[in-house]
Tab-separated table of C-alpha atoms in Angstrom:
chain	number	residue	atom	x	y	z
W	1	SER	CA	97.392	2.263	-165.512
W	2	GLN	CA	99.373	5.246	-164.315
W	3	THR	CA	100.713	5.557	-160.786
W	4	ILE	CA	102.485	8.424	-159.069
W	5	HIS	CA	104.749	7.931	-156.062
W	6	GLN	CA	106.213	10.400	-153.608
W	7	TRP	CA	108.664	9.871	-150.812
W	8	PRO	CA	109.179	10.291	-148.055
W	9	ALA	CA	105.624	10.505	-146.774
W	10	THR	CA	106.639	12.502	-143.711
W	11	LEU	CA	109.770	14.470	-142.942
W	12	VAL	CA	110.935	16.524	-139.973
W	13	GLN	CA	114.002	18.636	-140.655
W	14	PRO	CA	115.834	21.360	-138.701
W	15	VAL	CA	116.151	24.887	-140.031
W	16	GLY	CA	119.171	25.237	-142.298
W	17	SER	CA	119.269	21.590	-143.329
W	18	PRO	CA	119.038	20.453	-146.972
W	19	LEU	CA	115.941	18.932	-148.546
W	20	SER	CA	115.300	16.416	-151.283
W	21	LEU	CA	111.803	15.180	-152.143
W	22	GLU	CA	111.287	12.719	-154.942
W	23	CYS	CA	108.381	12.029	-157.258
W	24	THR	CA	108.128	9.298	-159.881
W	25	VAL	CA	105.382	8.406	-162.335
W	26	GLU	CA	104.764	4.953	-163.762
W	27	GLY	CA	102.717	3.826	-166.742
W	28	THR	CA	103.139	6.834	-168.995
W	29	SER	CA	105.859	8.591	-170.934
W	30	ASN	CA	106.751	12.247	-171.436
W	31	PRO	CA	104.347	13.523	-168.772
W	32	ASN	CA	104.186	17.121	-167.646
W	33	LEU	CA	105.172	17.218	-163.982
W	34	TYR	CA	104.309	19.676	-161.210
W	35	TRP	CA	105.286	20.513	-157.635
W	36	TYR	CA	102.712	22.200	-155.410
W	37	ARG	CA	102.751	23.287	-151.791
W	38	GLN	CA	99.577	23.272	-149.741
W	39	ALA	CA	99.410	25.398	-146.613
W	40	ALA	CA	96.415	25.419	-144.294
W	41	GLY	CA	93.670	27.741	-145.530
W	42	ARG	CA	95.662	28.838	-148.572
W	43	GLY	CA	94.926	26.249	-151.208
W	44	LEU	CA	97.472	24.742	-153.537
W	45	GLN	CA	100.333	26.896	-154.741
W	46	LEU	CA	102.175	25.864	-157.899
W	47	LEU	CA	105.934	25.919	-157.286
W	48	PHE	CA	107.497	24.375	-160.401
W	49	TYR	CA	106.480	22.540	-163.530
W	50	SER	CA	108.354	20.645	-166.196
W	51	VAL	CA	107.428	19.691	-169.741
W	52	GLY	CA	110.515	17.530	-170.316
W	53	ILE	CA	113.887	16.329	-169.039
W	54	GLY	CA	115.953	19.262	-167.806
W	55	GLN	CA	113.138	21.766	-168.501
W	56	ILE	CA	111.983	23.527	-165.330
W	57	SER	CA	109.689	26.533	-164.983
W	58	SER	CA	109.560	28.311	-161.645
W	59	GLU	CA	106.387	29.981	-160.495
W	60	VAL	CA	107.333	31.470	-157.152
W	61	PRO	CA	110.726	32.893	-156.150
W	62	GLN	CA	111.958	31.090	-153.042
W	63	ASN	CA	114.815	29.016	-151.717
W	64	LEU	CA	113.521	25.839	-153.368
W	65	SER	CA	114.637	24.356	-156.678
W	66	ALA	CA	113.468	21.512	-158.884
W	67	SER	CA	115.137	19.122	-161.271
W	68	ARG	CA	114.011	16.496	-163.739
W	69	PRO	CA	116.908	14.111	-164.335
W	70	GLN	CA	114.762	11.438	-166.009
W	71	ASP	CA	111.525	11.459	-168.005
W	72	ARG	CA	109.343	10.283	-165.112
W	73	GLN	CA	111.303	11.623	-162.139
W	74	PHE	CA	110.869	15.026	-160.543
W	75	ILE	CA	112.894	16.222	-157.549
W	76	LEU	CA	112.300	19.169	-155.219
W	77	SER	CA	115.329	20.435	-153.337
W	78	SER	CA	116.581	23.075	-150.989
W	79	LYS	CA	120.085	23.839	-149.755
W	80	LYS	CA	118.901	25.416	-146.500
W	81	LEU	CA	115.383	25.016	-145.168
W	82	LEU	CA	113.446	27.861	-143.578
W	83	LEU	CA	110.619	27.567	-141.047
W	84	SER	CA	108.277	28.914	-143.719
W	85	ASP	CA	109.043	25.895	-145.925
W	86	SER	CA	106.867	23.700	-143.711
W	87	GLY	CA	103.816	22.374	-145.504
W	88	PHE	CA	102.296	19.575	-147.528
W	89	TYR	CA	104.150	19.068	-150.811
W	90	LEU	CA	102.319	17.500	-153.690
W	91	CYS	CA	103.593	16.215	-156.988
W	92	ALA	CA	101.231	15.961	-159.943
W	93	TRP	CA	101.373	14.849	-163.545
W	94	ARG	CA	99.328	15.242	-166.695
W	95	PRO	CA	99.623	13.720	-170.139
W	96	GLY	CA	102.226	15.530	-172.206
W	97	THR	CA	101.573	17.442	-175.394
W	98	GLY	CA	99.738	15.413	-178.014
W	99	VAL	CA	98.793	12.589	-175.631
W	100	LYS	CA	95.096	12.165	-174.913
W	101	GLY	CA	94.426	11.997	-171.191
W	102	LEU	CA	92.029	9.774	-169.345
W	103	ALA	CA	89.386	12.471	-168.996
W	104	GLY	CA	90.644	15.186	-171.327
W	105	THR	CA	93.947	16.835	-172.038
W	106	TYR	CA	94.731	19.175	-169.161
W	107	GLU	CA	93.612	17.306	-166.063
W	108	GLN	CA	96.301	16.817	-163.409
W	109	TYR	CA	96.691	13.774	-161.186
W	110	PHE	CA	98.227	14.114	-157.753
W	111	GLY	CA	100.503	11.936	-155.686
W	112	PRO	CA	99.999	11.082	-152.002
W	113	GLY	CA	102.081	14.034	-150.791
W	114	THR	CA	104.957	14.646	-148.385
W	115	ARG	CA	104.309	16.400	-145.105
W	116	LEU	CA	107.347	18.509	-144.225
W	117	THR	CA	107.848	20.056	-140.813
W	118	VAL	CA	110.810	22.371	-140.377
W	119	THR	CA	111.750	22.807	-136.709
L	1	GLN	CA	90.673	39.628	-155.787
L	2	LYS	CA	91.509	35.941	-155.913
L	3	GLU	CA	91.022	34.324	-159.313
L	4	VAL	CA	89.058	31.424	-157.811
L	5	GLU	CA	87.105	31.849	-154.591
L	6	GLN	CA	85.496	29.175	-152.494
L	7	ASP	CA	83.698	29.208	-149.164
L	8	PRO	CA	85.888	27.245	-146.706
L	9	GLY	CA	82.941	25.832	-144.759
L	10	PRO	CA	82.709	23.548	-142.915
L	11	LEU	CA	79.470	22.373	-144.449
L	12	SER	CA	77.711	19.792	-142.305
L	13	VAL	CA	74.816	17.732	-143.721
L	14	PRO	CA	72.953	14.540	-142.768
L	15	GLU	CA	73.464	11.351	-144.724
L	16	GLY	CA	71.252	11.251	-147.840
L	17	ALA	CA	71.144	15.007	-148.322
L	18	ILE	CA	71.901	16.768	-151.580
L	19	VAL	CA	75.083	18.795	-151.241
L	20	SER	CA	75.846	21.910	-153.241
L	21	LEU	CA	79.445	23.137	-153.361
L	22	ASN	CA	80.209	26.383	-155.148
L	23	CYS	CA	83.042	28.488	-156.499
L	24	THR	CA	83.309	31.767	-158.331
L	25	TYR	CA	86.066	32.820	-160.669
L	26	SER	CA	87.106	36.186	-162.005
L	27	ASN	CA	88.859	35.472	-165.298
L	28	SER	CA	86.368	35.241	-168.164
L	29	ALA	CA	89.021	33.472	-170.277
L	30	PHE	CA	88.840	30.350	-168.079
L	31	GLN	CA	87.231	27.475	-169.962
L	32	TYR	CA	88.348	24.299	-168.200
L	33	PHE	CA	87.115	23.560	-164.708
L	34	MET	CA	87.864	20.722	-162.331
L	35	TRP	CA	86.700	19.429	-158.988
L	36	TYR	CA	89.015	17.503	-156.695
L	37	ARG	CA	88.238	15.623	-153.497
L	38	GLN	CA	90.892	15.549	-150.781
L	39	TYR	CA	90.703	13.340	-147.735
L	40	SER	CA	92.641	14.405	-144.668
L	41	ARG	CA	96.410	14.080	-145.125
L	42	LYS	CA	96.018	12.661	-148.646
L	43	GLY	CA	96.623	13.997	-152.149
L	44	PRO	CA	93.690	15.490	-154.108
L	45	GLU	CA	91.734	13.087	-156.308
L	46	LEU	CA	90.194	14.292	-159.577
L	47	LEU	CA	86.402	13.982	-159.452
L	48	MET	CA	85.024	15.938	-162.387
L	49	TYR	CA	86.376	17.795	-165.370
L	50	THR	CA	84.255	20.141	-167.487
L	51	TYR	CA	84.814	22.379	-170.444
L	52	SER	CA	82.920	25.635	-171.015
L	53	SER	CA	79.316	25.925	-169.804
L	54	GLY	CA	76.791	23.233	-169.024
L	55	ASN	CA	76.363	20.176	-166.864
L	56	LYS	CA	78.297	16.951	-166.566
L	57	GLU	CA	77.084	13.993	-164.566
L	58	ASP	CA	79.001	11.038	-163.150
L	59	GLY	CA	77.092	8.786	-160.788
L	60	ARG	CA	76.033	10.788	-157.739
L	61	PHE	CA	78.104	13.795	-158.832
L	62	THR	CA	77.062	16.615	-161.160
L	63	ALA	CA	79.352	19.472	-162.153
L	64	GLN	CA	77.789	22.660	-163.467
L	65	VAL	CA	79.414	25.683	-165.059
L	66	ASP	CA	77.670	29.002	-165.648
L	67	LYS	CA	80.086	31.194	-167.579
L	68	SER	CA	77.702	34.139	-167.674
L	69	SER	CA	77.932	34.484	-163.900
L	70	LYS	CA	81.399	32.904	-163.552
L	71	TYR	CA	79.990	30.316	-161.177
L	72	ILE	CA	80.913	26.639	-160.886
L	73	SER	CA	79.088	24.091	-158.767
L	74	LEU	CA	79.383	20.492	-157.690
L	75	PHE	CA	76.253	18.649	-156.566
L	76	ILE	CA	76.411	15.410	-154.610
L	77	ARG	CA	73.213	13.366	-154.443
L	78	ASP	CA	72.475	10.885	-151.679
L	79	SER	CA	75.511	12.018	-149.715
L	80	GLN	CA	77.358	9.409	-147.680
L	81	PRO	CA	79.665	9.681	-144.655
L	82	SER	CA	82.457	8.560	-147.002
L	83	ASP	CA	81.939	11.828	-148.927
L	84	SER	CA	83.305	13.725	-145.921
L	85	ALA	CA	86.384	15.460	-147.288
L	86	THR	CA	87.622	18.797	-148.576
L	87	TYR	CA	86.468	19.664	-152.084
L	88	LEU	CA	88.686	21.839	-154.243
L	89	CYS	CA	87.562	23.628	-157.377
L	90	ALA	CA	90.115	24.630	-159.986
L	91	SER	CA	90.228	26.576	-163.225
L	92	LEU	CA	92.835	26.278	-165.937
L	93	ARG	CA	94.640	29.561	-166.575
L	94	ASN	CA	96.787	28.035	-169.286
L	95	THR	CA	97.857	24.517	-170.223
L	96	ASP	CA	100.100	24.125	-167.181
L	97	LYS	CA	98.614	26.417	-164.569
L	98	LEU	CA	95.670	25.325	-162.492
L	99	ILE	CA	94.266	27.949	-160.168
L	100	PHE	CA	92.719	26.376	-157.085
L	101	GLY	CA	90.170	27.599	-154.600
L	102	THR	CA	91.043	27.153	-150.946
L	103	GLY	CA	88.631	24.225	-150.595
L	104	THR	CA	85.329	23.570	-148.812
L	105	ARG	CA	85.325	21.079	-145.958
L	106	LEU	CA	82.269	18.808	-146.081
L	107	GLN	CA	81.050	16.665	-143.205
L	108	VAL	CA	78.288	14.119	-143.786
L	109	PHE	CA	76.981	12.699	-140.519
L	110	PRO	CA	75.060	9.406	-140.220
């Protein structure tokens, strides 16, 4: 079965410090990967998605960036954090193109999340 | 206008009640709809996945889509305290973009 991991679970960082959040998926190959941010009362906001190694699509202009150095690894980074970067960051995956999913083709499965507080 | 709208609640019901959670969407091109359950400080968990109009049942959960009115619903029968969570509806804008509602917080009290 497939498993998605995120770390760290909780992070407190000062303004202006760098950020690196990691997401890995086990039990599947060539998944589509996603980074979301969830702020209170605002739902989930898609930040980046990737359909393959080195392929990143950005949804929202901001001081965050994403990279996919390996097939099942997705990293969210920032060079200098802002107070507004605080939130709950979620990684998700779905079966890649041509792979039948567990319940369909486009369903996304989420990781446990990283709670980031920028002070 | 938001593409997917959802009443934030909270919705408070007694154990055993039938719960109705609802969302509306604005884009008539949406065809795939999902419901997620999110416990406090956890990642969302996929509950139901439906395509186009109609009903889909899974145990105590029924998802319903009415494309004519752009209305999606999740019904929970025999609700339990363990169902207390935030429920998120989502519609698929394209193959990689899920549009989420803001979530409805449900509390089921014993």
